[in-house]
XYZ file of C-alpha atoms in Angstrom:
376
model
C 15.727 -21.551 -1.968
C 17.235 -22.393 -5.238
C 20.385 -21.353 -6.898
C 18.824 -18.466 -8.918
C 18.516 -16.280 -5.755
C 21.351 -16.921 -3.262
C 20.194 -16.962 0.265
C 22.695 -14.283 1.243
C 20.943 -11.917 -1.245
C 17.557 -12.147 0.395
C 16.199 -10.553 3.468
C 13.332 -12.308 5.337
C 10.735 -10.801 7.494
C 8.325 -13.051 9.314
C 4.849 -12.173 10.198
C 3.941 -14.240 13.170
C 0.044 -14.661 13.049
C -0.155 -18.197 14.555
C -1.428 -20.605 11.945
C -1.726 -17.668 9.531
C 2.035 -16.784 9.778
C 3.923 -15.999 6.713
C 7.131 -14.806 5.274
C 8.122 -11.770 3.334
C 11.279 -12.391 1.159
C 12.964 -9.368 -0.008
C 15.741 -9.418 -2.644
C 16.600 -9.798 -6.495
C 15.599 -12.540 -8.761
C 12.561 -13.748 -6.727
C 10.165 -14.034 -9.593
C 12.569 -16.655 -11.219
C 12.535 -18.565 -7.990
C 8.882 -18.045 -7.205
C 7.848 -21.765 -8.147
C 10.128 -23.210 -5.861
C 9.521 -20.877 -2.953
C 5.767 -21.464 -3.441
C 6.077 -25.259 -3.882
C 8.182 -25.490 -0.615
C 5.713 -23.823 1.508
C 2.254 -24.462 -0.032
C 0.372 -27.794 -0.708
C -1.588 -26.749 -3.655
C -0.461 -27.344 -7.304
C -2.826 -24.903 -9.168
C -2.642 -21.315 -9.315
C -4.677 -18.431 -10.923
C -2.324 -15.477 -11.597
C -3.849 -12.059 -11.692
C -1.845 -9.308 -13.172
C -2.236 -6.210 -15.441
C -1.615 -5.152 -18.985
C 1.436 -3.138 -17.983
C 3.048 -5.885 -15.771
C 2.044 -9.012 -17.880
C 4.549 -8.274 -20.896
C 7.301 -7.798 -18.414
C 7.178 -10.683 -16.052
C 4.126 -13.077 -16.641
C 6.106 -15.480 -18.871
C 9.035 -15.688 -16.108
C 6.435 -16.442 -13.363
C 4.668 -19.104 -15.472
C 8.017 -20.761 -16.433
C 8.902 -20.712 -12.713
C 5.722 -22.277 -11.666
C 5.819 -24.881 -14.524
C 9.286 -25.980 -13.354
C 8.089 -26.452 -9.947
C 4.991 -28.545 -11.162
C 2.489 -25.774 -10.559
C -0.210 -25.556 -13.168
C -1.210 -22.010 -13.719
C -3.744 -19.884 -15.613
C -3.491 -16.143 -15.961
C -6.008 -13.205 -16.055
C -4.752 -9.880 -17.305
C -6.660 -6.803 -16.157
C -6.708 -3.286 -17.465
C -4.120 -1.178 -15.386
C -5.071 1.656 -13.045
C -7.157 2.416 -9.914
C -10.491 2.173 -11.765
C -9.826 -1.692 -11.979
C -10.592 -1.919 -8.314
C -14.366 -2.233 -9.169
C -17.212 -4.668 -8.658
C -17.341 -5.321 -12.292
C -13.489 -6.505 -12.373
C -13.909 -8.287 -9.071
C -16.653 -10.492 -10.679
C -14.434 -11.097 -13.565
C -11.444 -12.213 -11.496
C -13.689 -14.454 -9.368
C -15.230 -16.051 -12.477
C -11.611 -16.688 -13.790
C -10.333 -18.213 -10.559
C -13.216 -20.602 -10.606
C -12.762 -21.420 -14.190
C -9.154 -22.474 -13.343
C -10.407 -24.835 -10.886
C -8.536 -23.408 -8.148
C -9.505 -25.187 -4.824
C -9.057 -24.082 -1.180
C -5.410 -25.420 -0.925
C -4.587 -23.944 -4.212
C -3.868 -20.140 -4.605
C -4.397 -16.831 -6.216
C -1.087 -15.091 -7.107
C -1.158 -11.305 -7.356
C 1.481 -10.244 -9.940
C 1.339 -6.413 -9.913
C 0.942 -3.327 -7.855
C -1.300 -2.355 -5.156
C -4.336 -2.415 -7.344
C -3.776 -5.956 -8.545
C -2.980 -7.024 -4.971
C -6.092 -5.441 -3.357
C -8.359 -6.740 -6.214
C -7.212 -10.315 -6.267
C -6.715 -10.585 -2.605
C -10.330 -9.824 -2.195
C -11.214 -12.383 -4.758
C -8.982 -15.024 -3.078
C -10.868 -13.994 0.259
C -14.255 -14.605 -1.046
C -13.895 -17.467 -3.695
C -14.793 -20.862 -2.028
C -15.037 -18.752 1.293
C -11.185 -18.315 1.058
C -8.376 -19.819 -1.013
C -4.668 -19.200 -0.431
C -3.019 -16.126 -1.692
C 0.531 -15.114 -2.757
C 1.661 -11.588 -3.324
C 4.369 -10.890 -5.843
C 4.264 -6.889 -5.698
C 5.866 -5.120 -8.432
C 5.732 -1.687 -7.364
C 7.833 0.013 -4.372
C 4.479 1.038 -2.877
C 3.149 -2.509 -2.972
C 6.374 -4.066 -1.642
C 6.438 -1.789 1.368
C 2.735 -1.434 2.105
C -0.269 -2.920 0.415
C 1.156 -6.475 -0.086
C 1.654 -6.859 3.709
C -0.946 -7.098 6.442
C -4.019 -8.646 4.595
C -5.989 -5.638 3.666
C -7.996 -6.265 0.364
C -10.702 -4.420 -1.276
C -12.221 -2.375 -4.160
C -13.469 1.175 -4.392
C -17.093 2.284 -4.354
C -18.649 5.500 -5.664
C -18.733 6.486 -1.932
C -14.977 6.352 -1.587
C -11.623 4.422 -1.810
C -11.196 0.870 -0.344
C -14.853 0.680 1.292
C -15.559 -2.837 0.170
C -13.275 -5.691 1.049
C -12.132 -8.202 3.475
C -9.138 -9.076 5.767
C -7.284 -12.019 4.012
C -3.736 -12.584 4.908
C -1.329 -13.791 2.152
C 0.460 -17.110 2.631
C 3.782 -15.488 1.187
C 4.991 -12.353 -0.098
C 7.852 -12.274 -2.715
C 9.307 -8.802 -3.220
C 11.631 -8.992 -6.045
C 13.826 -5.843 -6.044
C 14.919 -6.266 -9.537
C 11.434 -5.431 -10.898
C 11.656 -1.876 -9.421
C 14.124 -0.974 -11.947
C 11.497 -1.031 -14.533
C 9.237 1.465 -12.727
C 9.013 5.096 -13.878
C 10.630 7.747 -11.713
C 7.112 8.948 -10.704
C 5.984 5.419 -9.591
C 9.007 4.848 -7.557
C 8.772 8.282 -5.830
C 5.046 7.613 -5.196
C 6.017 4.266 -3.394
C 8.864 6.152 -1.514
C 6.098 8.364 0.264
C 5.017 5.025 1.953
C 8.529 4.438 3.023
C 8.945 7.888 4.682
C 5.633 7.246 6.233
C 7.089 4.603 8.600
C 9.727 6.979 9.835
C 7.075 9.520 10.383
C 4.914 7.346 12.425
C 7.308 6.017 15.059
C 10.844 5.660 13.643
C 12.453 9.094 13.837
C 15.843 7.689 13.332
C 14.731 5.874 10.191
C 13.417 9.193 8.782
C 16.762 10.700 9.475
C 18.342 8.112 7.801
C 16.016 8.490 4.796
C 16.930 12.180 4.815
C 20.609 11.196 4.454
C 20.295 8.164 2.235
C 17.317 8.535 -0.046
C 19.524 9.068 -3.047
C 21.032 5.731 -2.524
C 17.632 4.097 -2.080
C 16.632 5.468 -5.468
C 19.791 4.290 -6.927
C 19.261 0.597 -5.772
C 21.353 -2.019 -4.144
C 21.702 -2.627 -0.399
C 20.209 0.829 0.622
C 17.019 -0.154 -1.294
C 16.741 -3.460 0.238
C 17.379 -2.073 3.672
C 14.546 0.527 3.254
C 12.160 -1.923 2.000
C 13.060 -4.497 4.950
C 12.796 -1.807 7.740
C 9.364 -0.805 6.138
C 8.041 -4.404 5.980
C 9.128 -5.030 9.388
C 7.559 -1.944 10.718
C 4.107 -2.811 8.972
C 4.468 -6.384 10.327
C 4.920 -5.352 13.801
C 1.680 -3.176 13.815
C -0.266 -5.893 11.991
C 0.471 -8.494 14.561
C -0.514 -6.081 17.398
C -3.600 -5.016 15.757
C -4.625 -7.142 12.698
C -8.067 -5.831 12.076
C -7.415 -2.081 12.650
C -9.183 -1.774 15.990
C -6.668 0.548 17.380
C -3.021 1.136 16.652
C -3.025 -0.167 13.172
C -4.760 3.047 12.184
C -1.386 4.636 12.485
C -0.545 3.339 9.194
C -2.909 5.680 7.736
C -0.853 8.721 8.436
C -1.621 11.048 5.561
C -4.313 8.784 4.152
C -7.402 10.447 5.371
C -6.401 13.530 3.399
C -4.876 11.587 0.593
C -7.882 9.397 -0.122
C -10.079 12.515 -0.287
C -7.933 14.109 -2.726
C -7.771 10.890 -4.819
C -11.609 10.777 -4.778
C -11.724 14.375 -5.683
C -9.572 13.632 -8.782
C -11.781 10.863 -9.777
C -9.015 8.279 -9.204
C -7.520 9.800 -12.432
C -3.714 8.549 -12.228
C -2.699 11.263 -14.901
C -3.491 13.861 -12.054
C -2.736 11.927 -8.826
C -1.493 8.466 -7.913
C -1.969 7.042 -4.372
C 1.549 7.739 -3.125
C 1.477 11.384 -4.254
C -1.941 11.822 -2.386
C -0.179 10.314 0.780
C 2.692 12.669 0.341
C 0.306 15.825 0.392
C -1.621 14.137 3.010
C 1.276 13.816 5.487
C 2.274 17.313 5.108
C -1.303 18.385 5.662
C -1.398 16.163 8.867
C 1.724 17.757 10.193
C 0.481 21.119 9.380
C -3.017 20.405 11.044
C -1.201 18.969 14.068
C 0.840 22.248 14.263
C -2.646 24.156 13.827
C -4.042 22.329 16.739
C -0.926 23.234 18.856
C 0.222 19.670 19.011
C 3.401 19.917 17.173
C 5.907 22.585 16.121
C 5.516 24.082 12.573
C 9.195 23.202 12.181
C 8.345 19.547 11.934
C 5.840 20.144 9.116
C 8.404 22.289 7.191
C 11.010 19.399 7.726
C 8.504 16.807 6.268
C 7.673 18.862 3.380
C 11.303 19.679 2.575
C 12.249 16.107 2.432
C 9.307 14.890 0.305
C 9.834 17.950 -1.985
C 13.555 16.970 -2.112
C 12.686 13.488 -3.593
C 10.313 15.155 -6.110
C 6.910 14.471 -4.493
C 4.138 16.961 -4.421
C 3.512 18.393 -0.983
C 0.601 20.944 -1.737
C -2.897 20.614 -3.121
C -1.991 23.390 -5.677
C 0.386 20.985 -7.328
C -2.425 18.676 -8.279
C -3.369 19.441 -12.148
C -6.698 20.553 -12.860
C -9.312 22.100 -10.489
C -10.152 20.454 -7.063
C -13.696 20.602 -5.890
C -14.556 22.888 -3.103
C -13.349 22.218 0.516
C -16.909 21.068 1.443
C -16.649 18.272 -1.285
C -13.202 17.200 0.335
C -14.894 17.300 3.692
C -17.653 14.936 2.481
C -15.149 12.354 1.435
C -13.393 12.647 4.604
C -16.505 12.047 6.554
C -17.030 8.847 4.537
C -13.629 7.399 5.436
C -13.156 4.164 6.938
C -11.828 5.633 10.008
C -14.825 7.392 11.037
C -16.369 5.919 14.253
C -19.851 6.827 15.357
C -19.971 9.805 13.008
C -16.863 11.203 14.754
C -13.753 11.990 12.841
C -10.746 10.140 13.515
C -7.268 11.414 12.238
C -3.712 10.367 12.538
C -1.993 13.444 14.012
C 1.536 13.955 15.443
C 3.368 15.525 18.330
C 6.506 15.611 16.215
C 8.659 13.553 13.766
C 8.035 9.847 14.609
C 5.445 10.810 17.329
C 2.134 9.899 15.541
C -1.051 9.074 17.424
C -4.665 8.203 16.883
C -6.913 11.276 17.671
C -10.428 10.526 18.004
C -13.324 13.223 17.696
C -11.418 15.812 15.898
C -13.666 18.612 15.421
C -15.139 18.899 11.987
C -15.232 22.740 12.135
C -11.522 22.780 12.526
C -10.939 20.416 9.614
C -13.123 22.441 7.212
C -11.597 25.501 8.202
C -8.117 24.050 7.551
C -9.109 22.715 4.285
C -10.468 26.056 3.086
C -7.070 27.826 4.182
C -4.992 25.213 2.299
C -7.335 24.954 -0.689
C -5.757 26.376 -3.804
């Protein structure tokens, strides 16, 4: 690690996946030291950088300068910003640009952006030349604590979110905490929903810590690095135990089944709802549905809602601008979700704060009744 980023300022989370093991580095200044970090770990000396039109003006030049200094030749492709970029059309464009850059199997695709860019470019890296190396440089809180870790890549279909993709693990994740200072409050809050999720899955002490320290996390510094590191370690532990989501990895989707349905219902219009906001509403709904099924106390749902509301996140469908389609349409999106097996609904439910579990064969009649009750 070079002098730009002192080792003492960086936290490392290791993801032990055998020959596909990789490190997640978390701390300030990591874009400036990216070239040295990549060159010290990977053999290739060519890179295709995938970014978007919001991130490129902020960080692309600094990343290219760092790569140049390390002897890495790079070409960049800048995509439109937003969820709608996760499409077949844009995937084809990225694949063409990666091939145009003469990226070979030992070279790499670098994702410089949020979850959309990470998902899209990771998918391209997984299929170009049947798989090239992949480096994640996530620039949103949501991407740093969730989508950049674990190897899930993909694009959206007219049938739903993330339904086309591959598992393709990164070779390195550089989570530069300085870049989070450029996020809007809304973007940071949306990412925070995924941080809270880890506490709600199986870390009640972490959720309690967040209740007491969320303002310090928002302010930055050591509390922010700690929250990101705990989140990444939590995700890494689950990924190592169940890399391809055959069982317990599904726990990471707490709140996502409802949340993805709401995103689809808004046409992935970020002016109405972004992913983390959908997850926030979805986590409240998951706790309320668990209480409805007599699995957990209504007090837990109220506690979850109170915390998410305190940080400024939406917690009710009624808070989504515009008109939502009927509950039956939301139910159709849920039935198309990736977590459906054999036509039976699978939800992540809970027995309390930090006591989430995978519930197979949830009665569709209960879900539709619940949605109608909660629909604004």
